[in-house]
GROMACS .gro file of C-alpha atoms in nm:
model
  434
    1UNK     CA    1   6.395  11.116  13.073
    2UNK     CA    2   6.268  11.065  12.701
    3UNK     CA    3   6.347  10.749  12.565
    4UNK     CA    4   6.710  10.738  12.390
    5UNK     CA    5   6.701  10.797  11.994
    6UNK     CA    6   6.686  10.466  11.772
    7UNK     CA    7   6.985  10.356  11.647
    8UNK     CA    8   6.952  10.370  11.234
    9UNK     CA    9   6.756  10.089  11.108
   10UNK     CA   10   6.963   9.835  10.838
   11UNK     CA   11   6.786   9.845  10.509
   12UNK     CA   12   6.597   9.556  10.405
   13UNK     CA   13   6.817   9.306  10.290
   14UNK     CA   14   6.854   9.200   9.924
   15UNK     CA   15   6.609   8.914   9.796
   16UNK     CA   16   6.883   8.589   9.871
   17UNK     CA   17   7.133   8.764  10.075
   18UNK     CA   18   7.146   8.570  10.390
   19UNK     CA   19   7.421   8.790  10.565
   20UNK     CA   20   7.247   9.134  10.553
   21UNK     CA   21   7.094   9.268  10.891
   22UNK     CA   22   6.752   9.228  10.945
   23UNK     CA   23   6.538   9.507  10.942
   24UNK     CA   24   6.507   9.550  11.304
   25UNK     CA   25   6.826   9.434  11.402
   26UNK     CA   26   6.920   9.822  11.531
   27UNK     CA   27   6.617   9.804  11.748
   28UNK     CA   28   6.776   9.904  12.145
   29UNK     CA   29   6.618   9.822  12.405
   30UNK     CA   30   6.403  10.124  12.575
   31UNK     CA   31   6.470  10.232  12.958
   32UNK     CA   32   6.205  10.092  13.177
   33UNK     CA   33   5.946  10.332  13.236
   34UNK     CA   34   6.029  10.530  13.599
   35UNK     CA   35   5.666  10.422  13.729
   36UNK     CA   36   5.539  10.117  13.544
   37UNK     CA   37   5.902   9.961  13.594
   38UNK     CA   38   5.854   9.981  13.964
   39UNK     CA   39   5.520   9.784  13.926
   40UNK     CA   40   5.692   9.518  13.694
   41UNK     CA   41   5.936   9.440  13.943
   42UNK     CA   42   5.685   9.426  14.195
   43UNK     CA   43   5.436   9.205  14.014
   44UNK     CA   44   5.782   8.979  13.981
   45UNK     CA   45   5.848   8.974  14.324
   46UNK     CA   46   5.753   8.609  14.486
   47UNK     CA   47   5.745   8.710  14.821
   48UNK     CA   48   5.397   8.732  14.954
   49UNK     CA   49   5.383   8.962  15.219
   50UNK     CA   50   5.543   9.246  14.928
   51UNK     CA   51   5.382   9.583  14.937
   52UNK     CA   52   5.341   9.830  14.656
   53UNK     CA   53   5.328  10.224  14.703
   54UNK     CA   54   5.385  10.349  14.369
   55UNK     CA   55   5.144  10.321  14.106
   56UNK     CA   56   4.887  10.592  14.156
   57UNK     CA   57   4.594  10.381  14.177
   58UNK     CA   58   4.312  10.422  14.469
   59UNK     CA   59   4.300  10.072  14.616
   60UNK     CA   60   4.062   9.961  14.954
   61UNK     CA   61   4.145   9.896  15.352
   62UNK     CA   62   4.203   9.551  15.228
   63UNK     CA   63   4.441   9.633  14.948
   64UNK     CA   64   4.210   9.542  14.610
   65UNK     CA   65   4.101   9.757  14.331
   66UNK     CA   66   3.808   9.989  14.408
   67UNK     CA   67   3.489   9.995  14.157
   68UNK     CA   68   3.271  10.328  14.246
   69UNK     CA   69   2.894  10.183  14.309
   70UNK     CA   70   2.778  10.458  14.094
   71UNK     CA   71   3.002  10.324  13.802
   72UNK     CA   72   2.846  10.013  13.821
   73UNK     CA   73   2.499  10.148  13.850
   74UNK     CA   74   2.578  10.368  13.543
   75UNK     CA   75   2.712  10.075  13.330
   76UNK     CA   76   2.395   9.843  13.447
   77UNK     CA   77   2.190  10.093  13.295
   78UNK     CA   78   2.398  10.185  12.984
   79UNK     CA   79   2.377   9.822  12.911
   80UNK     CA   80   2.025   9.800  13.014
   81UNK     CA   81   1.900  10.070  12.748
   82UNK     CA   82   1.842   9.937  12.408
   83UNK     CA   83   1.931  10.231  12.221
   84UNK     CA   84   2.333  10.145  12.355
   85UNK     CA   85   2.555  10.074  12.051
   86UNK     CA   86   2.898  10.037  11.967
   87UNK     CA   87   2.929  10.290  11.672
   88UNK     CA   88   3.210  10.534  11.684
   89UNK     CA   89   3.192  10.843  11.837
   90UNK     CA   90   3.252  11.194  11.610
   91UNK     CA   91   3.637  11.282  11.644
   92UNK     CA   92   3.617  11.500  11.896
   93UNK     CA   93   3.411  11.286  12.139
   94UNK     CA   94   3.077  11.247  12.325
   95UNK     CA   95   2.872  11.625  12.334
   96UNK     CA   96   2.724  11.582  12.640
   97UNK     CA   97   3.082  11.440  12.809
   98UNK     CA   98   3.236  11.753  12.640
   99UNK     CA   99   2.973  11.953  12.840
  100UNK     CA  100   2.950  11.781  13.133
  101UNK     CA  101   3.343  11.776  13.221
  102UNK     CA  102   3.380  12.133  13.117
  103UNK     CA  103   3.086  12.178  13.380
  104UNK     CA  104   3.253  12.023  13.627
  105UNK     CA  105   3.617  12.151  13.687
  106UNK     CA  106   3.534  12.558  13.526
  107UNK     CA  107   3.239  12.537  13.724
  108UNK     CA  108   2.830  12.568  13.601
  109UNK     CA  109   2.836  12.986  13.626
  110UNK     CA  110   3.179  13.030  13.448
  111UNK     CA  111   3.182  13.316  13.252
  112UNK     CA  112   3.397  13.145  13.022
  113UNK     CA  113   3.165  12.877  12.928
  114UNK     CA  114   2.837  13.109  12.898
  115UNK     CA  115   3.096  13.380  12.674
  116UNK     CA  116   3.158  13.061  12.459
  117UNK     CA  117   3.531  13.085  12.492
  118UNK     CA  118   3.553  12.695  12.640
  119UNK     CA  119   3.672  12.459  12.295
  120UNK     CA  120   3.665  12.105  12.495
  121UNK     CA  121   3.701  11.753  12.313
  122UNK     CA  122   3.745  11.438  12.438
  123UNK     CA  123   4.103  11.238  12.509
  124UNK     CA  124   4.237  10.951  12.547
  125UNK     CA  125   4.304  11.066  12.934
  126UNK     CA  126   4.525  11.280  13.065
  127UNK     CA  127   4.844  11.156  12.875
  128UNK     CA  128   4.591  11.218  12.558
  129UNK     CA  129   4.503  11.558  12.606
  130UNK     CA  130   4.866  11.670  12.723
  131UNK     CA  131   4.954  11.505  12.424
  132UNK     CA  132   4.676  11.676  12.169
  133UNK     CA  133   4.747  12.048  12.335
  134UNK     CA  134   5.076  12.075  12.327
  135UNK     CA  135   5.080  11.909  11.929
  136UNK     CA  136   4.837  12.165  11.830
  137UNK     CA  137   5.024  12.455  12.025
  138UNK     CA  138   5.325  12.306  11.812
  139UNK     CA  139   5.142  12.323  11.495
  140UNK     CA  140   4.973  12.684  11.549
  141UNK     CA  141   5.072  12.839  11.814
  142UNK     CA  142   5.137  13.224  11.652
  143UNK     CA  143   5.275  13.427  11.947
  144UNK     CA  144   5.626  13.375  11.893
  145UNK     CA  145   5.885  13.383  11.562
  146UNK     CA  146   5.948  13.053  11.677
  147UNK     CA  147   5.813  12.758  11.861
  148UNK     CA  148   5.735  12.835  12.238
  149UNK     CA  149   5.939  12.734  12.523
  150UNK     CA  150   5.754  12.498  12.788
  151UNK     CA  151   5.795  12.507  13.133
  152UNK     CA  152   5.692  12.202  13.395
  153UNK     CA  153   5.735  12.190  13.766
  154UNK     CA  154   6.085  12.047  13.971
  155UNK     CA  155   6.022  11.759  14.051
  156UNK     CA  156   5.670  11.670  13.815
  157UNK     CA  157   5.481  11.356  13.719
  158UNK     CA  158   5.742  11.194  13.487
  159UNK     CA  159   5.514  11.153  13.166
  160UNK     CA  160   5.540  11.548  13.135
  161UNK     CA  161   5.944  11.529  13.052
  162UNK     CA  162   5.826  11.248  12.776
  163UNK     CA  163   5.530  11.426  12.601
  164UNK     CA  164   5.668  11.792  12.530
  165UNK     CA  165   5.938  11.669  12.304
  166UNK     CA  166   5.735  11.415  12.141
  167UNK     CA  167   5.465  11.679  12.070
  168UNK     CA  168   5.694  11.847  11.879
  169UNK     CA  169   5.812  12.125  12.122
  170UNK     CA  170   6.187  12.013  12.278
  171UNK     CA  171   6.326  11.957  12.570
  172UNK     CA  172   6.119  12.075  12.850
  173UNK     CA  173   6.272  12.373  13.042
  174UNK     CA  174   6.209  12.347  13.471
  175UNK     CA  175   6.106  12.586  13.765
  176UNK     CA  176   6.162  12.558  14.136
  177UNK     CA  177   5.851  12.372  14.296
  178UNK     CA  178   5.937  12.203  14.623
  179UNK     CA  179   6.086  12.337  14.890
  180UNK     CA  180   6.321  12.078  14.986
  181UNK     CA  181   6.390  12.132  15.392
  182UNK     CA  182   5.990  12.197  15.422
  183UNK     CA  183   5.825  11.965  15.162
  184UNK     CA  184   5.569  12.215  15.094
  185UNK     CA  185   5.601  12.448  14.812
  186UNK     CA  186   5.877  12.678  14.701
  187UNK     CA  187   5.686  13.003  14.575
  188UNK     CA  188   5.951  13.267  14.568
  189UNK     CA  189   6.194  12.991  14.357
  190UNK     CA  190   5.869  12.917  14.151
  191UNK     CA  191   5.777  13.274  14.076
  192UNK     CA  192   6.126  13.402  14.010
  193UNK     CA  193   6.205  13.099  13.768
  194UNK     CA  194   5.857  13.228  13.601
  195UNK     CA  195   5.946  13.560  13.591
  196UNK     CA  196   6.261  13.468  13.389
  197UNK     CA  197   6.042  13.306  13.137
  198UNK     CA  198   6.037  13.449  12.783
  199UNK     CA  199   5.677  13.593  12.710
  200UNK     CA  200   5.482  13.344  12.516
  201UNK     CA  201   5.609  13.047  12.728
  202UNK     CA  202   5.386  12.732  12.837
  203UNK     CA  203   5.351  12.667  13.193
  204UNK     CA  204   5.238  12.319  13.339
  205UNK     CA  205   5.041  12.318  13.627
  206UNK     CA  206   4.900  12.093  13.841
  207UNK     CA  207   4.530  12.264  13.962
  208UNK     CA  208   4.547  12.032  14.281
  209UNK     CA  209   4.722  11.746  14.481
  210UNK     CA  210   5.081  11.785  14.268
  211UNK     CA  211   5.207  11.475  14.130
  212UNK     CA  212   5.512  11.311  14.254
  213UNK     CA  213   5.474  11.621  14.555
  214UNK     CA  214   5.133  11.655  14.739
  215UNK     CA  215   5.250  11.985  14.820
  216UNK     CA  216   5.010  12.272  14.694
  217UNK     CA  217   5.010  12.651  14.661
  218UNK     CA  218   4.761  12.815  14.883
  219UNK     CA  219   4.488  13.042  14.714
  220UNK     CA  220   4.689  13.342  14.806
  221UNK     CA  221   4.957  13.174  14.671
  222UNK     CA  222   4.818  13.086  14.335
  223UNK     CA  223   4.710  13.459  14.294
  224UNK     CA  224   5.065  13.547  14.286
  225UNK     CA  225   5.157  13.295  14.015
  226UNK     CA  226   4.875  13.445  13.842
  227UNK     CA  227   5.003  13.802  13.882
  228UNK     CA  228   5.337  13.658  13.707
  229UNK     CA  229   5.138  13.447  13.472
  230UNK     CA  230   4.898  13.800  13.342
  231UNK     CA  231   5.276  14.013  13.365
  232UNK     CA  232   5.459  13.777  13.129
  233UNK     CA  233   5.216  13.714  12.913
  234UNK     CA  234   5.305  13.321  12.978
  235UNK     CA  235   5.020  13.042  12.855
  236UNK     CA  236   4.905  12.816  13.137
  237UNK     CA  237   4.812  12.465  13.091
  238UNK     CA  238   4.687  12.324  13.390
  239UNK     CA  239   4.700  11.947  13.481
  240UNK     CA  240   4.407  11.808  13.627
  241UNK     CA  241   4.408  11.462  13.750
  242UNK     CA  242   4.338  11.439  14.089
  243UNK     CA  243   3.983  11.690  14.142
  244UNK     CA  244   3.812  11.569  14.453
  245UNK     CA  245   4.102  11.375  14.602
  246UNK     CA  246   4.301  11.670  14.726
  247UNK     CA  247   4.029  11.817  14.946
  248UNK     CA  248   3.734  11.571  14.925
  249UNK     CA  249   3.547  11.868  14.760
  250UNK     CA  250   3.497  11.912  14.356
  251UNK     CA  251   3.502  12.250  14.386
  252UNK     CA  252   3.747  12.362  14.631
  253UNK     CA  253   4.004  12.117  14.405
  254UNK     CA  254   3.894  12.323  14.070
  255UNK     CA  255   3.945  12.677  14.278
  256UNK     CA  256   4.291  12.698  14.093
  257UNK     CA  257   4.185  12.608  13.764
  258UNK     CA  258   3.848  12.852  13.820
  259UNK     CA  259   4.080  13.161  13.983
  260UNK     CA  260   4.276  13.159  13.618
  261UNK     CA  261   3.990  13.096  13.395
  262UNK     CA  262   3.828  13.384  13.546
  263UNK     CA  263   4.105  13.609  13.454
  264UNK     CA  264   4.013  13.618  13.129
  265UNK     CA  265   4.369  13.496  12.988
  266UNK     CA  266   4.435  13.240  12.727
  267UNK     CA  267   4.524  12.892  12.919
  268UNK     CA  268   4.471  12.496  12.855
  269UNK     CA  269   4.360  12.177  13.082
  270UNK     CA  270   4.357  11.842  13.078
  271UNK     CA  271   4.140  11.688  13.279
  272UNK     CA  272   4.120  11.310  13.352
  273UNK     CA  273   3.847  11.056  13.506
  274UNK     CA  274   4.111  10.763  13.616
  275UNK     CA  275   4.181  10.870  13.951
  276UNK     CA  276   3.860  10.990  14.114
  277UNK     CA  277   3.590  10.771  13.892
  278UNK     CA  278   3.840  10.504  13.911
  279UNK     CA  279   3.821  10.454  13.508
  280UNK     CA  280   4.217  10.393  13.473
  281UNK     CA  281   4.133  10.118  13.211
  282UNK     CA  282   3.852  10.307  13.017
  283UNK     CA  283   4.076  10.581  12.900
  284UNK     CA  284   3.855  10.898  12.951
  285UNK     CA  285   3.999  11.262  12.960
  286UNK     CA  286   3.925  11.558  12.840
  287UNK     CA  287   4.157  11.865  12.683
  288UNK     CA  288   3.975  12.222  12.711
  289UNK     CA  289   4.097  12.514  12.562
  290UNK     CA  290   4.042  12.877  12.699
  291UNK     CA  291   4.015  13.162  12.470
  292UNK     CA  292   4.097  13.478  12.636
  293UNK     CA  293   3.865  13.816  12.672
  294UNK     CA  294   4.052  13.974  12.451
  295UNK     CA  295   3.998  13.672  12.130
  296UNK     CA  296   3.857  13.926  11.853
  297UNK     CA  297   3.559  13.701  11.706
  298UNK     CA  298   3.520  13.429  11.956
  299UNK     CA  299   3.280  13.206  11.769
  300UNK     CA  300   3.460  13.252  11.449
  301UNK     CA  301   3.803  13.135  11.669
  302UNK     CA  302   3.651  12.860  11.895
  303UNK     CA  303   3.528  12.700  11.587
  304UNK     CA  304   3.867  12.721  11.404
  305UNK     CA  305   4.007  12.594  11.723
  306UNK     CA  306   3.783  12.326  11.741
  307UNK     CA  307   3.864  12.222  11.399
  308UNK     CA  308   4.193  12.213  11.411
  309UNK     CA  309   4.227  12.018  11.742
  310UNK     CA  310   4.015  11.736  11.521
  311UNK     CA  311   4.280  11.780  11.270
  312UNK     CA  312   4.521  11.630  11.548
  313UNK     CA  313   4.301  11.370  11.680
  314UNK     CA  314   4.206  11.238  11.355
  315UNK     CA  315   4.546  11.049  11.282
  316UNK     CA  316   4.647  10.991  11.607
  317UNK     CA  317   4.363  10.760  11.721
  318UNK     CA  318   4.111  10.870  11.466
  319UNK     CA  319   3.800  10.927  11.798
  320UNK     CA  320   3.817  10.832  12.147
  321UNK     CA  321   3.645  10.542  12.374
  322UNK     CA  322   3.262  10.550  12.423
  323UNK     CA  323   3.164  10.380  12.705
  324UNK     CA  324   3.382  10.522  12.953
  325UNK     CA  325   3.275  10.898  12.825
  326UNK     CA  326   2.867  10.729  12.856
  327UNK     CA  327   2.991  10.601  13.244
  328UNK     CA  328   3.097  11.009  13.303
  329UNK     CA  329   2.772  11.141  13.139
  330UNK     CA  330   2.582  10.915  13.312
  331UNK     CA  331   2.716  11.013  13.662
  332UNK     CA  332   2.794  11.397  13.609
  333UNK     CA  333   2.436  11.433  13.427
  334UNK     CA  334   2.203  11.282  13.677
  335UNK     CA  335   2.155  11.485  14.032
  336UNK     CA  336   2.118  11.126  14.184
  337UNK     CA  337   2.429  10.989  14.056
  338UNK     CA  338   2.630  11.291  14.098
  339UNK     CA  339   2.551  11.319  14.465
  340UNK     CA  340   2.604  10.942  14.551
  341UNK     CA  341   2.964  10.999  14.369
  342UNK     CA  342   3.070  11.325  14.520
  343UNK     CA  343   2.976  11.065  14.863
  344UNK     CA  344   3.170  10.804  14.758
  345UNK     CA  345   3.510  11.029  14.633
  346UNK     CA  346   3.513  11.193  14.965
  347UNK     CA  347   3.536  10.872  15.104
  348UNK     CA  348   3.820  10.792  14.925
  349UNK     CA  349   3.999  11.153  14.981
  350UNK     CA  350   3.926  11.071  15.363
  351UNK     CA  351   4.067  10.727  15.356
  352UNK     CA  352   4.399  10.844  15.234
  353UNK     CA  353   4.438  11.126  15.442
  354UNK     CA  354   4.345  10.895  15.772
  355UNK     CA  355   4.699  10.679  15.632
  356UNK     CA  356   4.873  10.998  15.601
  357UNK     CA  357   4.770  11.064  15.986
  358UNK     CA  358   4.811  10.681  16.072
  359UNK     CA  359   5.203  10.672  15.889
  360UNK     CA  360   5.310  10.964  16.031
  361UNK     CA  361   5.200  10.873  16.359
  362UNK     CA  362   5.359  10.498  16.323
  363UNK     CA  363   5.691  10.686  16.226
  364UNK     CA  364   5.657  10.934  16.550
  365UNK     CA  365   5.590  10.661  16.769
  366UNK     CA  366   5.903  10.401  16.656
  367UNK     CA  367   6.153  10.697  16.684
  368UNK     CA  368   6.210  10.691  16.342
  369UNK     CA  369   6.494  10.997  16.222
  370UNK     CA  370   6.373  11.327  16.080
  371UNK     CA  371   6.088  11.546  16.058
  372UNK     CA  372   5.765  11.367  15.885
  373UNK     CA  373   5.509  11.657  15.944
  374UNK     CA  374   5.486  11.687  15.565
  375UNK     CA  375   5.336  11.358  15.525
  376UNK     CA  376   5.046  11.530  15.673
  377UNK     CA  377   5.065  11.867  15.519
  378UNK     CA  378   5.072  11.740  15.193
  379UNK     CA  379   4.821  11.678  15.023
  380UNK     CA  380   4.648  11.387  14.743
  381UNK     CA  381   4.706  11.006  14.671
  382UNK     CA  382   5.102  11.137  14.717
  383UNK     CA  383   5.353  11.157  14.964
  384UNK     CA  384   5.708  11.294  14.873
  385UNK     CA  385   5.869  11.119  15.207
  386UNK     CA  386   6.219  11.267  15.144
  387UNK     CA  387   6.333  10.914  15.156
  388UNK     CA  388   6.696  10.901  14.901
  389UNK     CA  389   6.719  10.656  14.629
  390UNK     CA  390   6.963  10.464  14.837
  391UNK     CA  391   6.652  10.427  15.123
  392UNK     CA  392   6.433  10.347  14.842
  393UNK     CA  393   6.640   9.995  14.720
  394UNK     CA  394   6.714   9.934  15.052
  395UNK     CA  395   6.316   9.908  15.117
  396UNK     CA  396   6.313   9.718  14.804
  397UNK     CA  397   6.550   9.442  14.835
  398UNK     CA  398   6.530   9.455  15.230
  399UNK     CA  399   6.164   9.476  15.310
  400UNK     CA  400   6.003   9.373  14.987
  401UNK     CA  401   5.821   9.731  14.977
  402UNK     CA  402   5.802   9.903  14.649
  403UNK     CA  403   5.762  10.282  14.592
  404UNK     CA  404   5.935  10.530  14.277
  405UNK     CA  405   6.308  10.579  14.308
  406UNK     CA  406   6.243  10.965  14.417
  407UNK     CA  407   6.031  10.849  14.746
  408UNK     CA  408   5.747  10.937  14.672
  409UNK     CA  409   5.478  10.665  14.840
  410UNK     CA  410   5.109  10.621  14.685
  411UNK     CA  411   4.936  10.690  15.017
  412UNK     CA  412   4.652  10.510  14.857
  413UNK     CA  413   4.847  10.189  14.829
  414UNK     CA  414   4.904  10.204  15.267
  415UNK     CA  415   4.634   9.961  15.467
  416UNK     CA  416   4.569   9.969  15.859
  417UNK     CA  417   4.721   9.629  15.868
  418UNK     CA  418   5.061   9.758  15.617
  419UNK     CA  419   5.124  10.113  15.748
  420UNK     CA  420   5.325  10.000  16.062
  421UNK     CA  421   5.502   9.746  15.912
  422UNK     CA  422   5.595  10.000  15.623
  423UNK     CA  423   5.698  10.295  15.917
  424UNK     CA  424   5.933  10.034  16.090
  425UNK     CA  425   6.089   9.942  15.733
  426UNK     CA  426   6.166  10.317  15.666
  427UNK     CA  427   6.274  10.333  16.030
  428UNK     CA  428   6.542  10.052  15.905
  429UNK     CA  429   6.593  10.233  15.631
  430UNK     CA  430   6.683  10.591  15.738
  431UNK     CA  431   6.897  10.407  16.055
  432UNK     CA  432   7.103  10.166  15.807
  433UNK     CA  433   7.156  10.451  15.533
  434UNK     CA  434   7.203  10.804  15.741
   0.00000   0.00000   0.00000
């Protein structure tokens, strides 16, 4: 939920008067973050054999962070070259990262690049370019007497409920998603809560392995949305965080994003390098946006567009990171790199998905309650178990084993040597709280 308005602030107390508030005395203290919280209290926990399954970050067999080879190749030689500098970049970010990301997730034949009608600048992340889209759909968005309505998925990656109000745009309204008896996805809820929208609206997406979820539409399935999308004349903005760790493969994780781009329509996209180059710390997203076919003067409006998403930027950070965005270039940009990474991603993407086998076989085995077939099915770093927010503290305080309150697990975050011990702890769970 957004954070809970300020309380008024005192004014500043008269020069010599002792018994006025202080300035910050109205100050309340802010809800813990629904993710981050989870890894505070785990970082506080003392017992050593505790387990953490909720941040989303990729992490080895043996449970440490992962650093891609080809990063560290990349930054050897980006420190290597004499020419590297720590100037600023232009507002809008690194050209050839610009190029290179827009490359990679609309694909190198789109006709949307080669037409022009691709406007992409570089974020701080994902978070960033949510943020910069939906403040300059805020700012100049013209299809409506008044501000648009935006739409994200039930249940979504939390940070979406945050950003469209503080952007500018209110409360974000919801549409069916998850299918709650099947875990997979609920596309007749989804497409009649999107055929209810007002024309105009902004959809959030997510183009592949759904965030808290794992469950994704089929490519049948995202044609339909896209028939509902076209016949309401509703605005996509597609969520990209996760390409290559859905499938293993770039492209077949883009297919979404590629299916609507094709279309011709007006739609946005973040895009974000944390996951699957394992940058979380560097920062390094992009925000594209899509003029449609039917944009009168397309060079004349990707320009203005351009400008004008620069116009946000500029006092919000003033211009993003640069050696993160040089890492990217210098992966995406070299046939060499780019092969040894598209190697080492699927190796990820298979790692996770041999813990989704190896936890839903541990729970099959020990008798646990219930059906756990969608642990498999789904798909990503995420699992939504099903587990209650009751299971969830009792894991906690019982087992030491730390995961978001709405069960979802970080797949990513299971080892061969954790995943039984974590499928005899939910066994406890589901047993001790039907």
């Amino acid at each position: 939920m957004p954070p809970a308005a300020l309380a008024p602030l005192a004014a500043p107390a008269a020069s010599g008067d002792s018994k006025a508030p202080a300035f910050f005395d109205g100050v309340t203290l802010a809800p813990a973050d629904p993710i981050l919280g989870v890894n505070e209290a785990y970082l506080a926990d003392e017992y050593p054999g505790k387990i953490s399954l909720g941040v989303g970050a990729y992490r080895t067999d043996q449970c440490l962070p992962y650093v891609l080879p080809v990063v560290k190749r990349v930054e050897q030689q980006i420190w290597d070259d004499p020419k590297t500098n720590h100037e600023y970049l232009p507002i809008d970010g690194l050209p050839a990262f610009q190029r290179l990301a827009s490359n990679l997730i609309f694909g190198e034949n789109s006709d949307a690049i080669s037409d022009g009608r691709v406007v992409t600048v570089q974020t701080l992340s994902g978070s960033g370019a949510l943020r910069v889209g939906l403040t300059f759909i805020a700012r100049f968005y013209a299809d409506a007497p008044s501000l648009p309505l935006v739409y994200i998925p039930s249940p979504t990656w939390n940070n979406h409920r945050d950003i469209v109000p503080d952007a500018g745009l209110g409360e974000a309204r919801t549409f069916r998603y998850l299918h709650a008896t099947s875990g997979g996805v609920d596309l007749a809820g989804l497409l009649a809560d999107l055929a209810d929208a007002p024309a105009g609206s902004i959809v959030i997406l997510h183009g592949c392995a759904h965030n808290p979820t794992g469950a994704d539409p089929t490519l049948a399935e995202w044609s339909d949305i896209l028939s509902i999308v076209r016949e309401r004349r509703l605005v996509p903005f597609f969520d990209v965080a996760y390409q290559g760790f859905a499938s293993g493969d770039l492209d077949v994780d883009a297919a979404s994003v590629r299916l609507f781009a094709d279309a011709g329509i007006d739609m946005l996209l973040s895009q974000s390098f944390a996951k699957n180059m394992g940058l979380y710390g560097q920062r390094i997203g992009s925000l594209s946006v899509v003029l449609s076919k039917r944009t009168a003067v397309v060079p004349v409006t990707a320009k203005a567009v351009r400008s004008q998403l620069k116009a946000v930027i500029r006092p919000m950070y003033s211009s993003p990171p640069a050696h993160g965005a040089r890492i990217v270039a210098g992966v995406l940009g070299n046939p060499v790199n780019y092969r040894a990474w598209q190697q080492e991603l699927a190796g990820m993407a298979r790692r996770i998905g041999d813990m989704r086998i190896a936890l839903k076989a541990a729970l099959d085995a020990n008798g646990t309650p219930g059906d756990w077939t969608r642990i498999i099915k789904q798909r990503g770093m995420f699992s939504y178990t099903g587990l209650s927010k009751a299971h969830v503290a009792y894991l906690r305080t019982t087992h030491h084993i730390y995961m978001t309150s709405d069960g979802r697990v970080s797949m990513a975050g299971l080892t061969s040597l954790t995943v039984q011990r974590v499928a005899d702890a939910i066994k406890d769970a589901v047993l001790t709280i039907p």
